[in-house]
Short mmCIF file of C-alpha atoms and ligand atoms in Angstrom, two decimals:
data_model
loop_
_atom_site.label_atom_id
_atom_site.label_comp_id
_atom_site.label_asym_id
_atom_site.label_seq_id
_atom_site.Cartn_x
_atom_site.Cartn_y
_atom_site.Cartn_z
CA UNK Q 1 -184.89 89.99 -61.36
CA UNK Q 2 -184.57 86.37 -62.33
CA UNK Q 3 -186.03 85.09 -59.07
CA UNK Q 4 -187.67 82.33 -61.06
CA UNK Q 5 -187.53 81.42 -64.69
CA UNK Q 6 -191.02 82.84 -65.29
CA UNK Q 7 -189.50 86.31 -64.90
CA UNK Q 8 -186.47 85.76 -67.11
CA UNK Q 9 -185.62 88.89 -69.15
CA UNK Q 10 -186.88 89.08 -72.73
CA UNK Q 11 -185.98 91.31 -75.69
CA UNK Q 12 -187.78 94.65 -75.35
CA UNK Q 13 -189.59 93.43 -72.24
CA UNK Q 14 -189.99 95.46 -69.09
CA UNK Q 15 -187.16 95.15 -66.60
CA UNK Q 16 -188.95 96.27 -63.45
CA UNK Q 17 -192.27 95.81 -61.72
CA UNK Q 18 -194.11 98.20 -59.42
CA UNK Q 19 -195.67 97.51 -56.02
CA UNK Q 20 -198.78 99.58 -55.48
CA UNK Q 21 -199.94 99.44 -51.91
CA UNK Q 22 -203.55 99.54 -50.84
CA UNK Q 23 -204.25 100.92 -47.37
CA UNK Q 24 -206.48 98.32 -45.74
CA UNK Q 25 -208.01 98.07 -42.28
CA UNK Q 26 -209.48 94.59 -41.79
CA UNK Q 27 -211.59 93.29 -38.91
CA UNK Q 28 -215.14 92.54 -37.77
CA UNK Q 29 -216.81 95.82 -36.82
CA UNK Q 30 -214.40 98.20 -38.60
CA UNK Q 31 -217.26 99.96 -40.41
CA UNK Q 32 -217.77 101.81 -37.12
CA UNK Q 33 -214.30 103.34 -37.61
CA UNK Q 34 -215.34 105.22 -40.77
CA UNK Q 35 -215.93 108.54 -39.00
CA UNK Q 36 -212.58 108.65 -37.26
CA UNK Q 37 -210.68 107.72 -40.44
CA UNK Q 38 -212.61 110.33 -42.45
CA UNK Q 39 -211.93 113.07 -39.90
CA UNK Q 40 -208.24 112.12 -39.78
CA UNK Q 41 -208.12 112.50 -43.59
CA UNK Q 42 -209.40 116.06 -43.18
CA UNK Q 43 -212.87 115.38 -44.58
CA UNK Q 44 -215.60 117.68 -43.29
CA UNK Q 45 -218.35 117.41 -45.89
CA UNK Q 46 -218.69 113.86 -47.22
CA UNK Q 47 -220.66 112.15 -49.98
CA UNK Q 48 -221.83 108.74 -48.72
CA UNK Q 49 -222.45 106.59 -51.80
CA UNK Q 50 -224.42 103.34 -51.94
CA UNK Q 51 -227.33 101.73 -53.81
CA UNK Q 52 -231.06 101.69 -53.07
CA UNK Q 53 -231.10 98.19 -51.57
CA UNK Q 54 -228.12 98.73 -49.28
CA UNK Q 55 -229.24 102.20 -48.16
CA UNK Q 56 -231.58 100.76 -45.52
CA UNK Q 57 -229.30 97.93 -44.37
CA UNK Q 58 -227.20 97.87 -41.19
CA UNK Q 59 -223.84 98.41 -42.95
CA UNK Q 60 -224.83 101.81 -44.38
CA UNK Q 61 -226.56 102.75 -41.14
CA UNK Q 62 -223.39 101.93 -39.16
CA UNK Q 63 -221.14 103.97 -41.46
CA UNK Q 64 -223.50 106.92 -41.51
CA UNK Q 65 -223.79 106.89 -37.72
CA UNK Q 66 -220.00 106.80 -37.39
CA UNK Q 67 -219.51 109.70 -39.82
CA UNK Q 68 -222.14 111.81 -38.09
CA UNK Q 69 -220.72 111.02 -34.64
CA UNK Q 70 -217.35 112.31 -35.85
CA UNK Q 71 -218.99 115.65 -36.62
CA UNK Q 72 -219.02 115.33 -40.42
CA UNK Q 73 -221.63 116.82 -42.70
CA UNK Q 74 -222.98 113.69 -44.48
CA UNK Q 75 -225.01 113.67 -47.70
CA UNK Q 76 -226.33 110.29 -48.88
CA UNK Q 77 -226.36 109.27 -52.55
CA UNK Q 78 -228.22 105.98 -53.08
CA UNK Q 79 -228.75 106.17 -56.84
CA UNK Q 80 -225.80 103.91 -57.74
CA UNK Q 81 -226.79 101.43 -60.41
CA UNK Q 82 -225.81 97.78 -60.05
CA UNK Q 83 -223.76 97.14 -63.23
CA UNK Q 84 -223.11 100.88 -63.72
CA UNK Q 85 -223.28 102.64 -67.09
CA UNK Q 86 -221.78 105.84 -68.46
CA UNK Q 87 -225.13 107.48 -67.65
CA UNK Q 88 -225.09 106.34 -64.02
CA UNK Q 89 -221.41 107.37 -63.66
CA UNK Q 90 -222.29 110.82 -65.05
CA UNK Q 91 -225.26 111.18 -62.69
CA UNK Q 92 -223.03 110.39 -59.69
CA UNK Q 93 -220.41 112.84 -60.97
CA UNK Q 94 -223.07 115.58 -61.24
CA UNK Q 95 -224.14 114.91 -57.65
CA UNK Q 96 -220.51 115.06 -56.52
CA UNK Q 97 -219.85 118.30 -58.40
CA UNK Q 98 -222.95 120.06 -57.11
CA UNK Q 99 -222.40 118.89 -53.53
CA UNK Q 100 -218.94 120.47 -53.21
CA UNK Q 101 -217.65 117.62 -51.06
CA UNK Q 102 -214.13 117.32 -49.72
CA UNK Q 103 -214.23 113.54 -49.48
CA UNK Q 104 -216.11 110.35 -50.35
CA UNK Q 105 -217.20 107.17 -48.57
CA UNK Q 106 -218.59 104.22 -50.55
CA UNK Q 107 -220.46 101.28 -48.98
CA UNK Q 108 -221.34 98.38 -51.28
CA UNK Q 109 -220.08 95.98 -53.91
CA UNK Q 110 -217.88 96.76 -56.89
CA UNK Q 111 -220.60 98.80 -58.61
CA UNK Q 112 -220.81 101.25 -55.72
CA UNK Q 113 -217.05 101.56 -55.16
CA UNK Q 114 -216.37 101.98 -58.91
CA UNK Q 115 -219.10 104.63 -59.24
CA UNK Q 116 -217.61 106.53 -56.31
CA UNK Q 117 -214.16 106.47 -57.96
CA UNK Q 118 -215.66 107.98 -61.13
CA UNK Q 119 -217.64 110.61 -59.20
CA UNK Q 120 -214.49 111.63 -57.35
CA UNK Q 121 -212.51 111.83 -60.61
CA UNK Q 122 -214.98 113.85 -62.70
CA UNK Q 123 -215.88 116.24 -59.88
CA UNK Q 124 -212.20 116.88 -59.09
CA UNK Q 125 -210.91 117.10 -62.69
CA UNK Q 126 -213.95 117.88 -64.87
CA UNK Q 127 -213.57 116.71 -68.46
CA UNK Q 128 -215.53 115.29 -71.33
CA UNK Q 129 -216.60 111.83 -70.16
CA UNK Q 130 -214.49 109.80 -72.61
CA UNK Q 131 -211.28 111.69 -71.75
CA UNK Q 132 -210.09 109.24 -69.08
CA UNK Q 133 -211.79 106.10 -70.45
CA UNK Q 134 -209.46 103.34 -71.69
CA UNK Q 135 -208.24 103.72 -75.26
CA UNK Q 136 -209.21 102.90 -77.96
CA UNK Q 137 -212.81 103.41 -76.84
CA UNK Q 138 -211.90 106.54 -74.89
CA UNK Q 139 -209.04 109.02 -74.88
CA UNK Q 140 -207.01 107.12 -72.30
CA UNK Q 141 -205.70 110.39 -70.84
CA UNK Q 142 -203.88 110.16 -67.49
CA UNK Q 143 -205.65 111.44 -64.39
CA UNK Q 144 -204.02 114.89 -63.84
CA UNK Q 145 -203.38 114.69 -60.10
CA UNK Q 146 -204.44 113.41 -56.73
CA UNK Q 147 -208.14 112.86 -56.10
CA UNK Q 148 -210.04 113.69 -52.92
CA UNK Q 149 -209.91 111.15 -50.08
CA UNK Q 150 -212.12 108.09 -50.63
CA UNK Q 151 -212.85 105.48 -47.97
CA UNK Q 152 -214.21 102.28 -49.55
CA UNK Q 153 -216.23 99.77 -47.51
CA UNK Q 154 -216.93 96.53 -49.44
CA UNK Q 155 -220.06 94.58 -48.48
CA UNK Q 156 -219.40 91.42 -50.52
CA UNK Q 157 -216.40 89.11 -50.46
CA UNK Q 158 -215.57 89.46 -54.13
CA UNK Q 159 -214.63 92.36 -56.30
CA UNK Q 160 -211.57 93.65 -54.49
CA UNK Q 161 -212.43 97.06 -55.98
CA UNK Q 162 -211.47 98.68 -52.67
CA UNK Q 163 -207.84 97.73 -53.45
CA UNK Q 164 -207.68 98.67 -57.14
CA UNK Q 165 -207.47 101.72 -59.38
CA UNK Q 166 -210.04 100.31 -61.80
CA UNK Q 167 -213.63 101.47 -62.44
CA UNK Q 168 -215.72 99.36 -64.84
CA UNK Q 169 -218.96 100.39 -66.57
CA UNK Q 170 -221.17 99.72 -69.61
CA UNK Q 171 -220.80 102.28 -72.38
CA UNK Q 172 -224.41 102.25 -73.54
CA UNK Q 173 -223.93 103.66 -77.04
CA UNK Q 174 -221.45 100.89 -77.91
CA UNK Q 175 -223.00 98.16 -75.76
CA UNK Q 176 -219.49 97.54 -74.47
CA UNK Q 177 -217.99 97.10 -71.03
CA UNK Q 178 -214.99 99.29 -70.54
CA UNK Q 179 -213.36 101.22 -67.75
CA UNK Q 180 -211.06 103.83 -66.35
CA UNK Q 181 -207.75 102.60 -65.02
CA UNK Q 182 -205.39 104.78 -63.00
CA UNK Q 183 -203.44 104.34 -59.79
CA UNK Q 184 -204.98 107.69 -58.73
CA UNK Q 185 -208.40 106.01 -58.56
CA UNK Q 186 -207.33 103.61 -55.81
CA UNK Q 187 -209.31 104.40 -52.64
CA UNK Q 188 -207.32 106.19 -49.96
CA UNK Q 189 -208.42 103.69 -47.33
CA UNK Q 190 -210.33 100.39 -47.46
CA UNK Q 191 -212.37 99.38 -44.41
CA UNK Q 192 -212.96 95.65 -44.85
CA UNK Q 193 -215.47 94.30 -42.35
CA UNK Q 194 -215.85 90.51 -42.75
CA UNK Q 195 -219.06 90.57 -40.69
CA UNK Q 196 -220.71 91.98 -43.85
CA UNK Q 197 -220.71 88.42 -45.22
CA UNK Q 198 -222.70 86.91 -42.33
CA UNK Q 199 -226.12 87.52 -43.88
CA UNK Q 200 -225.31 87.15 -47.60
CA UNK Q 201 -227.42 84.60 -49.55
CA UNK Q 202 -225.60 81.40 -50.57
CA UNK Q 203 -225.56 82.22 -54.28
CA UNK Q 204 -224.11 85.66 -53.63
CA UNK Q 205 -221.25 84.16 -51.60
CA UNK Q 206 -220.63 81.58 -54.35
CA UNK Q 207 -220.51 84.17 -57.14
CA UNK Q 208 -218.32 86.53 -55.10
CA UNK Q 209 -215.90 83.79 -54.05
CA UNK Q 210 -215.51 82.52 -57.62
CA UNK Q 211 -214.70 86.09 -58.66
CA UNK Q 212 -211.94 86.08 -56.02
CA UNK Q 213 -210.73 82.67 -57.18
CA UNK Q 214 -210.48 83.84 -60.77
CA UNK Q 215 -208.76 87.12 -59.80
CA UNK Q 216 -206.07 85.07 -58.07
CA UNK Q 217 -205.74 82.42 -60.81
CA UNK Q 218 -205.66 84.98 -63.62
CA UNK Q 219 -203.09 87.19 -61.87
CA UNK Q 220 -200.91 84.19 -61.08
CA UNK Q 221 -200.99 82.84 -64.66
CA UNK Q 222 -200.90 86.23 -66.43
CA UNK Q 223 -198.17 87.08 -68.91
CA UNK Q 224 -195.05 87.83 -66.83
CA UNK Q 225 -194.20 91.55 -66.54
CA UNK Q 226 -190.82 90.83 -68.14
CA UNK Q 227 -192.51 89.73 -71.39
CA UNK Q 228 -194.71 92.85 -71.63
CA UNK Q 229 -193.16 95.57 -73.80
CA UNK Q 230 -191.25 98.10 -71.69
CA UNK Q 231 -193.17 101.39 -71.26
CA UNK Q 232 -192.08 104.44 -73.28
CA UNK Q 233 -191.42 106.24 -69.98
CA UNK Q 234 -191.14 104.61 -66.56
CA UNK Q 235 -194.09 106.65 -65.27
CA UNK Q 236 -196.28 105.08 -67.97
CA UNK Q 237 -195.83 101.52 -66.62
CA UNK Q 238 -199.41 100.14 -66.65
CA UNK Q 239 -201.32 99.08 -63.54
CA UNK Q 240 -202.09 95.79 -65.28
CA UNK Q 241 -198.38 95.04 -65.51
CA UNK Q 242 -198.63 91.24 -65.71
CA UNK Q 243 -197.68 88.55 -63.23
CA UNK Q 244 -194.92 89.64 -60.85
CA UNK Q 245 -193.37 88.43 -57.58
CA UNK Q 246 -195.46 90.80 -55.44
CA UNK Q 247 -198.80 89.67 -56.86
CA UNK Q 248 -197.69 86.04 -56.61
CA UNK Q 249 -197.65 86.36 -52.82
CA UNK Q 250 -201.28 87.45 -52.58
CA UNK Q 251 -202.41 84.89 -55.18
CA UNK Q 252 -200.83 81.97 -53.36
CA UNK Q 253 -202.33 82.90 -50.01
CA UNK Q 254 -205.76 83.67 -51.51
CA UNK Q 255 -205.87 80.35 -53.37
CA UNK Q 256 -204.89 78.39 -50.27
CA UNK Q 257 -207.61 80.13 -48.24
CA UNK Q 258 -210.17 79.44 -50.96
CA UNK Q 259 -209.13 75.79 -51.15
CA UNK Q 260 -209.72 75.40 -47.42
CA UNK Q 261 -212.82 77.54 -46.93
CA UNK Q 262 -214.77 78.23 -50.07
CA UNK Q 263 -217.13 75.26 -50.31
CA UNK Q 264 -217.79 75.36 -46.57
CA UNK Q 265 -218.40 79.13 -46.62
CA UNK Q 266 -221.00 78.73 -49.37
CA UNK Q 267 -222.89 75.56 -48.44
CA UNK Q 268 -222.78 75.43 -44.64
CA UNK Q 269 -225.17 77.61 -42.73
CA UNK Q 270 -223.48 79.74 -40.09
CA UNK Q 271 -219.96 78.99 -41.36
CA UNK Q 272 -219.03 82.46 -40.16
CA UNK Q 273 -215.34 81.83 -39.80
CA UNK Q 274 -215.05 80.39 -43.33
CA UNK Q 275 -216.88 83.42 -44.76
CA UNK Q 276 -214.59 85.80 -42.89
CA UNK Q 277 -211.63 83.94 -44.38
CA UNK Q 278 -213.15 84.43 -47.84
CA UNK Q 279 -213.28 88.18 -47.21
CA UNK Q 280 -209.57 88.16 -46.42
CA UNK Q 281 -208.89 86.14 -49.58
CA UNK Q 282 -210.89 88.74 -51.55
CA UNK Q 283 -208.70 91.51 -50.15
CA UNK Q 284 -205.48 89.65 -50.96
CA UNK Q 285 -206.64 88.78 -54.47
CA UNK Q 286 -207.73 92.41 -54.95
CA UNK Q 287 -204.23 93.60 -54.10
CA UNK Q 288 -202.80 90.96 -56.46
CA UNK Q 289 -204.94 91.70 -59.51
CA UNK Q 290 -204.69 95.42 -58.83
CA UNK Q 291 -200.95 95.01 -59.47
CA UNK Q 292 -200.98 92.28 -62.14
CA UNK Q 293 -204.28 92.47 -64.04
CA UNK Q 294 -206.72 89.73 -64.99
CA UNK Q 295 -206.91 88.00 -68.37
CA UNK Q 296 -209.25 85.92 -70.52
CA UNK Q 297 -211.92 84.66 -68.06
CA UNK Q 298 -212.63 88.30 -67.16
CA UNK Q 299 -212.29 89.49 -70.76
CA UNK Q 300 -214.84 86.85 -71.85
CA UNK Q 301 -217.16 87.59 -68.92
CA UNK Q 302 -218.25 91.00 -70.16
CA UNK Q 303 -220.03 89.54 -73.17
CA UNK Q 304 -221.52 86.76 -71.00
CA UNK Q 305 -223.08 89.32 -68.64
CA UNK Q 306 -223.83 91.89 -71.35
CA UNK Q 307 -225.80 89.64 -73.73
CA UNK Q 308 -227.91 87.96 -71.02
CA UNK Q 309 -231.46 87.09 -72.12
CA UNK Q 310 -233.48 85.67 -69.25
CA UNK Q 311 -231.18 84.16 -66.61
CA UNK Q 312 -232.20 85.08 -63.04
CA UNK Q 313 -230.34 83.36 -60.19
CA UNK Q 314 -231.71 82.93 -56.67
CA UNK Q 315 -230.53 85.41 -54.08
CA UNK Q 316 -230.47 88.41 -56.45
CA UNK Q 317 -233.15 91.07 -56.86
CA UNK Q 318 -235.90 89.80 -59.17
CA UNK Q 319 -237.03 91.72 -62.20
CA UNK Q 320 -234.14 92.19 -64.55
CA UNK Q 321 -232.18 89.20 -65.92
CA UNK Q 322 -228.60 89.15 -64.67
CA UNK Q 323 -225.51 86.97 -64.77
CA UNK Q 324 -223.71 88.10 -61.60
CA UNK Q 325 -220.12 89.13 -62.28
CA UNK Q 326 -218.45 86.18 -60.50
CA UNK Q 327 -220.65 83.66 -62.33
CA UNK Q 328 -220.04 85.33 -65.70
CA UNK Q 329 -216.31 84.88 -65.04
CA UNK Q 330 -216.12 81.37 -63.64
CA UNK Q 331 -218.24 79.78 -66.41
CA UNK Q 332 -215.31 80.57 -68.76
CA UNK Q 333 -212.48 79.66 -66.42
CA UNK Q 334 -212.01 75.87 -66.88
CA UNK Q 335 -212.02 76.29 -70.66
CA UNK Q 336 -209.46 79.11 -70.49
CA UNK Q 337 -207.07 77.36 -68.10
CA UNK Q 338 -207.05 74.22 -70.25
CA UNK Q 339 -205.94 76.53 -73.09
CA UNK Q 340 -203.38 78.59 -71.18
CA UNK Q 341 -201.72 75.75 -69.24
CA UNK Q 342 -199.07 74.97 -71.91
CA UNK Q 343 -197.70 78.52 -71.48
CA UNK Q 344 -196.82 77.99 -67.80
CA UNK Q 345 -197.82 74.47 -66.72
CA UNK Q 346 -195.98 74.60 -63.39
CA UNK Q 347 -198.04 77.61 -62.32
CA UNK Q 348 -201.33 75.95 -63.31
CA UNK Q 349 -200.38 72.80 -61.43
CA UNK Q 350 -199.24 74.64 -58.31
CA UNK Q 351 -202.45 76.70 -58.25
CA UNK Q 352 -204.54 73.53 -58.54
CA UNK Q 353 -202.69 72.08 -55.55
CA UNK Q 354 -203.34 75.22 -53.47
CA UNK Q 355 -207.04 74.90 -54.30
CA UNK Q 356 -207.01 71.37 -52.94
CA UNK Q 357 -206.48 69.19 -56.04
CA UNK Q 358 -204.50 65.99 -55.68
CA UNK Q 359 -201.51 66.72 -57.92
CA UNK Q 360 -199.47 63.64 -57.04
CA UNK Q 361 -198.09 62.06 -60.17
CA UNK Q 362 -199.38 64.86 -62.40
CA UNK Q 363 -196.94 66.11 -65.02
CA UNK Q 364 -196.81 69.30 -67.03
CA UNK Q 365 -199.02 67.85 -69.75
CA UNK Q 366 -201.77 67.29 -67.18
CA UNK Q 367 -201.66 70.79 -65.68
CA UNK Q 368 -204.62 72.31 -67.55
CA UNK Q 369 -206.84 69.31 -66.93
CA UNK Q 370 -205.96 69.11 -63.22
CA UNK Q 371 -206.70 72.81 -62.64
CA UNK Q 372 -209.88 72.77 -64.75
CA UNK Q 373 -211.02 69.63 -62.93
CA UNK Q 374 -210.54 71.25 -59.54
CA UNK Q 375 -212.49 74.38 -60.55
CA UNK Q 376 -215.30 72.23 -61.97
CA UNK Q 377 -215.45 70.17 -58.75
CA UNK Q 378 -215.79 73.41 -56.74
CA UNK Q 379 -218.47 74.72 -59.14
CA UNK Q 380 -220.50 71.53 -58.70
CA UNK Q 381 -220.07 71.54 -54.93
CA UNK Q 382 -221.38 75.10 -54.66
CA UNK Q 383 -224.21 74.82 -57.19
CA UNK Q 384 -223.13 77.38 -59.77
CA UNK Q 385 -224.23 77.10 -63.44
CA UNK Q 386 -222.72 74.47 -65.71
CA UNK Q 387 -220.75 76.63 -68.13
CA UNK Q 388 -222.17 79.33 -70.39
CA UNK Q 389 -224.95 76.88 -71.34
CA UNK Q 390 -226.04 77.03 -67.71
CA UNK Q 391 -226.74 80.77 -67.98
CA UNK Q 392 -228.68 80.46 -71.23
CA UNK Q 393 -226.21 80.44 -74.13
CA UNK Q 394 -225.92 77.92 -76.95
CA UNK Q 395 -223.81 77.22 -80.03
CA UNK Q 396 -225.71 79.96 -81.94
CA UNK Q 397 -224.50 82.63 -79.53
CA UNK Q 398 -220.78 81.95 -79.89
CA UNK Q 399 -220.24 84.41 -82.75
CA UNK Q 400 -221.87 87.28 -80.81
CA UNK Q 401 -220.01 86.42 -77.60
CA UNK Q 402 -216.72 86.35 -79.52
CA UNK Q 403 -217.40 89.70 -81.23
CA UNK Q 404 -218.35 91.22 -77.89
CA UNK Q 405 -215.21 90.21 -76.02
CA UNK Q 406 -212.45 90.19 -78.65
CA UNK Q 407 -211.90 93.98 -78.29
CA UNK Q 408 -211.09 93.61 -74.55
CA UNK Q 409 -207.39 94.03 -75.32
CA UNK Q 410 -206.26 95.15 -71.84
CA UNK Q 411 -207.40 91.76 -70.55
CA UNK Q 412 -206.84 89.49 -73.55
CA UNK Q 413 -203.27 90.68 -74.11
CA UNK Q 414 -202.48 89.91 -70.47
CA UNK Q 415 -203.06 86.16 -71.07
CA UNK Q 416 -199.90 84.03 -71.06
CA UNK Q 417 -200.39 83.02 -74.70
CA UNK Q 418 -201.88 84.92 -77.65
CA UNK Q 419 -205.63 84.46 -78.23
CA UNK Q 420 -206.85 84.82 -81.84
CA UNK Q 421 -210.49 85.34 -82.70
CA UNK Q 422 -210.78 81.67 -83.66
CA UNK Q 423 -209.17 80.69 -80.36
CA UNK Q 424 -211.70 82.82 -78.53
CA UNK Q 425 -214.64 81.20 -80.31
CA UNK Q 426 -213.13 77.83 -79.38
CA UNK Q 427 -212.85 78.90 -75.74
CA UNK Q 428 -216.56 79.78 -75.64
CA UNK Q 429 -217.44 76.51 -77.37
CA UNK Q 430 -215.49 74.52 -74.80
CA UNK Q 431 -217.23 76.49 -72.04
CA UNK Q 432 -220.79 75.52 -73.12
CA UNK Q 433 -220.99 72.68 -70.56
CA UNK Q 434 -218.52 70.95 -68.26
CA UNK Q 435 -220.52 68.04 -66.90
ZN1 LIG P 501 -213.80 90.23 -61.09
#
């Protein structure tokens, strides 16, 4: 399909792309629909998964009330760990196995939804934990069949996990972030209630929205599907298939929404409509990256969050240091897009324009700088950290950051140009500070 030159055929490259639909119900108040959707899916005994903080908040209360009103037998699991690990995935899987549920409902951010995907998988198709984990760390075995119904209810405007077949966790023994990727993990139904964003702290909206922004930019500038090696069998075509015309649609719309609403949604009090728009952008970008895959800003982010020493942003639970996912991604992004722009300058330039940059008179040679400049302007306007230096890293940390993220092949190989280890170190160096 040579609908644009980006998708021109290449020797040995894939000749088709897949469209994987997510079933989404979007609207203020839809959490109250959970019970009816669950009953319609044939669920009678349901595991309601969330974390300790969310368990007492109105969103979980609303979903629980709805499930109970529909006559379901509801058992709450609130032990989900923020930034889940293999241990916390296994604990959730044990709960799911012992509970003999016929369906799952998750209410929370990406950590909760991802944990619920894993609990559903291991309780439905029990196996040694590494069996389904991405190769080479795990066995990379395909999920054997359909999972039980899972209704996912996101409470932040960021991860898009409700639309994807990806579950990410920290493998403690290797101190590495990895995941399980299968179209079978995609939730059966996403209930996206934008009213969840009304009470989120400013910093949480900023981090979530930058995660969305990077999902859309990375999917749009990813290696085109036609340059990825064709799969050995058509059924083995990966979920992270590279940029494709379907994902492009969601990316364009998400970036335009972000350009018009992101700064307002973060900095203005009571900018309810802007925040609801950000939730829709998160859903669109989730569908896009669920079909295309992210690349280097996400690949680099895992080491940025994993090696954190003492950074503690406002708006997050105090106690443990944390670089929230969206922040750990966006601090790398300007550096990466300066590097990747020569591979597809028109895409970088167009994306910058959708985000609100003035691209008049800009040529292909300016594309990386124009896009990086627009991201940096949005970072400054929303008060997020100034590069990886802003979350506590210095020149001395670059070797460890590089070692930590170089093995993220699923993501790194999806970038539009090859990234060597030296390139990667250079990307971190250029991400130390932007202003
Ligand atoms: Zn992300």
